[in-house]
């Protein structure tokens, strides 16, 4: 499970999405922005062939596209296709599932061995889908602003690991982080809507399925992953042109697993980056530090709240941090930053 499943709508309400255990999507929607009341969970687009994976892409218009994987036959090891469904307004009905196929066409053996898709929308309203293909590389497909899909194309890379991470800056540019067996591939967009260009490879080895990233300064992405050897969370930014490279900054977090949920918010008036992780013990933990000041260190606090899969973070309409987790019972749980207390004080958990 990814960490992009808690999404603010243009009207300020939050929506949470999770894979349904019997196939399809479960959606929770706030009744009023920032007020803490939520509608009852809805089971949408049930389909027993949908695998328990979901990623979300949302762009400037506020539309949400949810991407998943669907078996094309009855065999549990058979070929899969990438499908998506769209939400045009928070809490309203969604479209049905639409297929964009897979990078290998009708090659059943290869079509059963693709990875999990990652999708983002850039500032030109172009939607990008990236997926690890059966050859160990990455394939991509784009949907133009007019809704027309292009063809699958392969990116020149090899021995890529599962867990691609794609981030869009406030100016609308995409940066793609692709962990591989011998390092990391990074591809960047110069202008929204344009092609992605390859940046120098990184020599660091990321544990599969742990990469995520966020814009930490205008146009600058901080990438996070877990070191393959130690399991520790590290943060890293590509150096500016002509600047020396630096090693990834250690941020502890060895007690967790999977990708980090990330956002920035004000804590006592300071711009801070907040990280959330699922603990090996099955609970959710949080930390925060002044943005881009990794040298300050990270002190993780276990909330003791059960968490199955990856947590999610977002800001509500008032700029307060919202923390969300799915419990072992499949219920959504949310808490919110308290405005009447200092530090990272949170309200009591709301269980839906």
XYZ file of C-alpha atoms in Angstrom:
352
model
C 0.000 0.000 0.000
C 1.211 3.504 -0.828
C 0.974 6.652 1.296
C -0.938 8.871 -1.174
C -4.441 7.784 -0.203
C -5.603 10.804 1.863
C -6.479 13.560 -0.599
C -7.843 17.117 -0.159
C -10.527 18.257 -2.603
C -10.853 21.815 -3.966
C -13.699 22.438 -1.498
C -11.345 21.613 1.403
C -12.821 18.237 2.320
C -10.595 15.197 2.657
C -11.229 11.831 1.025
C -9.525 8.598 2.036
C -9.272 5.587 -0.270
C -8.246 1.998 0.445
C -8.390 -1.299 -1.439
C -11.454 -3.305 -0.481
C -10.614 -6.732 0.891
C -13.018 -8.346 -1.568
C -11.892 -6.235 -4.543
C -12.751 -2.640 -5.407
C -12.354 0.557 -3.372
C -13.482 1.736 0.044
C -13.923 5.513 0.285
C -14.442 7.799 3.285
C -15.324 11.482 2.733
C -15.468 14.375 5.186
C -18.940 15.875 5.578
C -17.556 19.366 6.246
C -14.014 20.549 5.693
C -11.922 20.520 8.852
C -14.817 19.714 11.169
C -13.921 16.096 11.840
C -17.219 14.563 10.733
C -17.054 11.877 8.055
C -19.594 10.028 5.945
C -19.956 6.274 6.374
C -17.519 4.187 4.316
C -18.632 3.349 0.782
C -17.727 0.244 -1.202
C -17.150 1.339 -4.787
C -16.481 -0.566 -8.016
C -16.411 -4.079 -6.504
C -14.507 -6.546 -8.661
C -13.007 -9.759 -7.300
C -10.238 -9.588 -9.919
C -8.858 -6.290 -8.542
C -5.678 -6.893 -6.556
C -5.217 -5.237 -3.122
C -3.162 -2.297 -4.373
C -4.110 1.316 -5.012
C -2.293 4.491 -5.985
C -3.817 7.926 -6.457
C -3.031 10.777 -8.833
C -4.604 14.213 -8.538
C -3.826 17.397 -10.397
C -4.602 21.127 -10.498
C -8.275 20.586 -11.395
C -8.873 18.502 -8.272
C -9.880 15.332 -10.100
C -8.629 12.059 -8.604
C -7.569 9.049 -10.669
C -7.157 5.791 -8.738
C -4.935 3.150 -10.321
C -4.857 -0.545 -9.579
C -4.098 -3.967 -11.034
C -6.708 -6.415 -12.321
C -6.348 -10.064 -13.281
C -7.452 -10.697 -16.846
C -8.313 -14.355 -16.267
C -9.240 -16.777 -13.538
C -5.734 -17.900 -12.626
C -4.234 -16.235 -9.519
C -0.889 -16.184 -11.349
C -2.273 -15.029 -14.679
C -1.616 -11.792 -16.562
C -2.662 -8.433 -15.113
C -3.713 -5.138 -16.617
C -3.475 -1.632 -15.183
C -6.871 -0.069 -14.568
C -8.058 3.275 -13.280
C -11.252 4.950 -12.102
C -11.866 8.688 -11.747
C -13.527 10.893 -9.138
C -14.495 14.346 -10.384
C -15.907 15.687 -7.135
C -15.413 14.641 -3.524
C -18.038 12.175 -2.356
C -19.691 11.868 -5.758
C -19.995 8.671 -7.839
C -16.877 7.475 -9.625
C -16.470 6.301 -13.170
C -16.127 2.596 -13.829
C -12.804 0.827 -14.215
C -10.932 1.648 -17.433
C -8.002 -0.442 -18.665
C -4.766 0.938 -20.097
C -3.387 -2.572 -20.617
C 0.192 -3.358 -19.677
C 3.598 -2.722 -21.303
C 3.813 -6.256 -22.716
C 0.595 -6.422 -24.695
C -0.620 -10.003 -25.126
C 2.553 -11.654 -23.823
C 0.849 -13.461 -20.933
C 4.045 -14.556 -19.190
C 5.456 -11.038 -19.060
C 2.077 -9.443 -18.349
C 1.887 -11.503 -15.147
C 5.244 -10.169 -13.911
C 4.828 -6.383 -13.949
C 5.136 -4.318 -10.795
C 2.736 -1.908 -9.102
C 1.961 1.286 -11.048
C 2.736 4.791 -9.824
C 0.846 7.750 -11.290
C 1.160 11.539 -11.009
C -0.320 14.580 -12.765
C 2.042 17.391 -13.758
C 1.322 21.114 -13.962
C 0.169 20.863 -17.583
C -2.530 18.364 -16.544
C -0.613 15.514 -18.182
C -0.979 12.240 -16.297
C 2.092 9.979 -16.133
C 1.953 6.274 -15.270
C 5.172 4.422 -14.433
C 5.494 0.689 -13.840
C 8.364 -1.769 -13.405
C 8.131 -4.095 -16.384
C 8.923 -7.809 -16.632
C 12.330 -7.093 -18.157
C 13.503 -5.283 -15.023
C 13.143 -1.823 -16.541
C 10.448 0.833 -16.297
C 7.695 1.543 -18.812
C 5.615 4.697 -18.925
C 2.418 5.862 -20.539
C 0.998 9.392 -20.630
C -2.487 10.831 -20.875
C -2.548 14.291 -22.432
C -4.627 17.146 -21.048
C -7.279 16.403 -23.691
C -7.684 12.870 -22.309
C -5.897 11.043 -25.137
C -3.541 8.247 -24.056
C -0.174 7.759 -25.743
C 1.594 4.447 -26.246
C 3.677 2.534 -23.720
C 7.355 3.433 -23.948
C 10.327 1.842 -22.175
C 12.800 3.983 -20.247
C 16.491 3.000 -20.580
C 17.196 1.402 -17.206
C 17.669 -2.112 -15.861
C 17.425 -4.211 -12.702
C 14.919 -1.795 -11.186
C 13.417 -2.751 -7.844
C 9.799 -2.520 -6.740
C 8.704 0.741 -5.126
C 9.000 3.593 -7.625
C 8.420 7.088 -6.225
C 7.196 10.077 -8.257
C 6.799 13.605 -6.877
C 5.335 16.733 -8.478
C 6.675 20.150 -7.440
C 4.442 23.160 -6.846
C 5.518 24.453 -10.250
C 4.186 21.231 -11.764
C 7.399 19.344 -12.631
C 7.748 15.581 -12.118
C 10.747 13.928 -10.470
C 10.934 10.119 -10.640
C 13.019 8.037 -8.219
C 13.665 4.421 -9.279
C 15.566 2.147 -6.843
C 17.705 -0.484 -8.573
C 20.055 -3.302 -7.596
C 23.172 -1.159 -7.968
C 21.899 2.320 -7.170
C 19.060 4.688 -8.048
C 17.885 6.145 -11.348
C 16.489 9.678 -11.213
C 14.542 11.298 -14.043
C 13.352 14.918 -13.981
C 11.057 17.146 -15.982
C 12.348 20.574 -16.996
C 8.891 21.943 -17.805
C 5.379 20.685 -17.021
C 4.039 18.600 -19.881
C 7.519 18.009 -21.269
C 9.643 14.859 -21.381
C 11.549 13.478 -18.412
C 15.329 13.744 -18.690
C 17.778 11.467 -16.953
C 19.804 12.872 -14.052
C 23.075 11.276 -12.866
C 22.570 7.903 -11.199
C 22.852 7.685 -7.414
C 25.123 5.088 -5.825
C 22.913 4.466 -2.781
C 20.986 1.211 -2.333
C 17.370 1.536 -1.211
C 15.375 -1.266 0.349
C 12.616 -2.219 -2.137
C 9.204 -0.708 -1.529
C 10.369 2.051 0.830
C 10.938 5.156 -1.325
C 8.845 8.331 -1.128
C 9.521 12.033 -1.514
C 8.214 15.541 -0.984
C 9.058 19.057 -2.139
C 11.078 20.571 0.700
C 11.858 23.902 -0.976
C 10.743 25.566 -4.185
C 11.557 23.068 -6.935
C 13.670 20.887 -4.642
C 12.670 17.338 -3.708
C 13.843 15.485 -0.625
C 13.754 11.729 -1.215
C 13.398 9.266 1.635
C 14.034 5.530 1.735
C 15.281 2.783 4.028
C 18.906 1.767 3.798
C 19.164 -1.793 2.513
C 21.663 -2.882 5.166
C 20.447 -1.133 8.317
C 16.774 -0.470 7.553
C 17.294 3.103 8.767
C 15.305 5.944 7.201
C 17.477 8.415 5.288
C 16.749 11.704 3.523
C 18.550 12.953 0.429
C 18.415 15.864 -2.026
C 20.107 16.028 -5.403
C 22.899 18.620 -5.302
C 22.472 21.852 -7.215
C 24.491 22.269 -10.390
C 28.173 22.586 -9.483
C 27.593 21.819 -5.801
C 29.304 18.855 -4.109
C 27.265 15.771 -3.383
C 26.426 14.800 0.189
C 25.613 11.496 1.815
C 22.010 10.659 2.749
C 21.107 12.015 6.189
C 20.225 9.357 8.809
C 16.804 9.758 10.447
C 16.598 6.587 12.586
C 13.210 4.836 12.126
C 14.712 1.329 12.109
C 11.657 0.050 13.986
C 9.428 0.722 10.978
C 8.836 -0.807 7.581
C 7.528 0.258 4.185
C 7.391 3.771 2.697
C 7.179 6.998 4.688
C 4.104 9.216 4.618
C 5.290 12.812 4.239
C 4.018 16.366 4.440
C 5.062 19.797 5.638
C 3.205 21.839 8.227
C 3.793 24.585 10.762
C 4.811 23.476 14.245
C 5.064 26.395 16.701
C 5.356 28.679 13.681
C 8.266 26.752 12.105
C 8.126 25.000 8.739
C 8.593 21.341 9.603
C 8.596 18.093 7.657
C 6.473 15.377 9.243
C 7.159 11.672 8.652
C 4.878 8.787 9.563
C 5.666 5.096 9.368
C 4.147 1.734 10.139
C 6.051 0.047 12.950
C 7.125 -3.570 12.835
C 4.975 -3.980 15.945
C 1.855 -3.021 13.942
C 1.385 0.532 15.209
C 1.931 4.014 13.754
C 4.860 6.291 14.652
C 5.538 9.957 13.865
C 8.453 12.345 13.831
C 9.006 15.934 12.693
C 12.025 18.169 12.177
C 12.680 21.646 10.699
C 12.431 21.287 6.941
C 15.785 20.502 5.280
C 17.525 20.499 8.673
C 18.069 16.757 8.933
C 21.063 17.419 11.187
C 18.551 18.255 13.940
C 17.757 14.538 14.100
C 14.498 12.641 14.250
C 12.882 11.401 17.437
C 10.138 8.943 16.632
C 7.033 8.748 18.825
C 4.940 5.584 18.681
C 1.264 6.559 18.849
C 0.345 2.973 19.888
C -2.478 3.184 17.362
C -2.789 -0.016 15.274
C -1.850 0.520 11.640
C -2.153 -1.986 8.812
C -0.313 -1.011 5.654
C 1.149 2.450 5.141
C -0.238 5.525 6.930
C -1.137 8.788 5.180
C -0.685 12.489 5.982
C -2.390 15.602 4.636
C -3.214 19.182 5.603
C -6.784 20.268 6.164
C -8.265 23.538 4.920
C -6.916 25.357 7.971
C -3.385 24.057 7.444
C -3.509 21.568 10.307
C -1.823 18.204 10.033
C -4.165 15.235 9.569
C -2.869 11.721 10.269
C -4.724 8.680 8.929
C -4.334 4.931 9.299
C -6.283 1.815 8.427
C -6.677 -0.603 11.318
C -6.563 -4.416 11.196
C -10.373 -4.356 11.123
C -10.345 -2.276 7.932
C -11.677 0.849 9.652
C -10.271 4.319 8.996
C -8.795 6.225 11.939
C -7.849 9.903 11.816
C -6.408 12.466 14.174
C -5.629 16.115 13.675
C -3.123 18.667 14.906
C -4.350 20.710 17.877
C -4.237 24.445 17.322
C -4.521 25.243 21.043
C -1.305 23.515 22.130
C 2.368 23.820 21.342
C 4.435 21.227 19.560
C 3.020 18.286 17.646
C -0.001 17.797 19.902
C -2.769 15.741 18.304
C -6.451 15.327 19.031
C -7.883 11.992 20.102
C -8.298 9.396 17.350
C -11.594 9.325 15.487
C -12.489 5.770 14.448
C -14.852 5.480 11.500
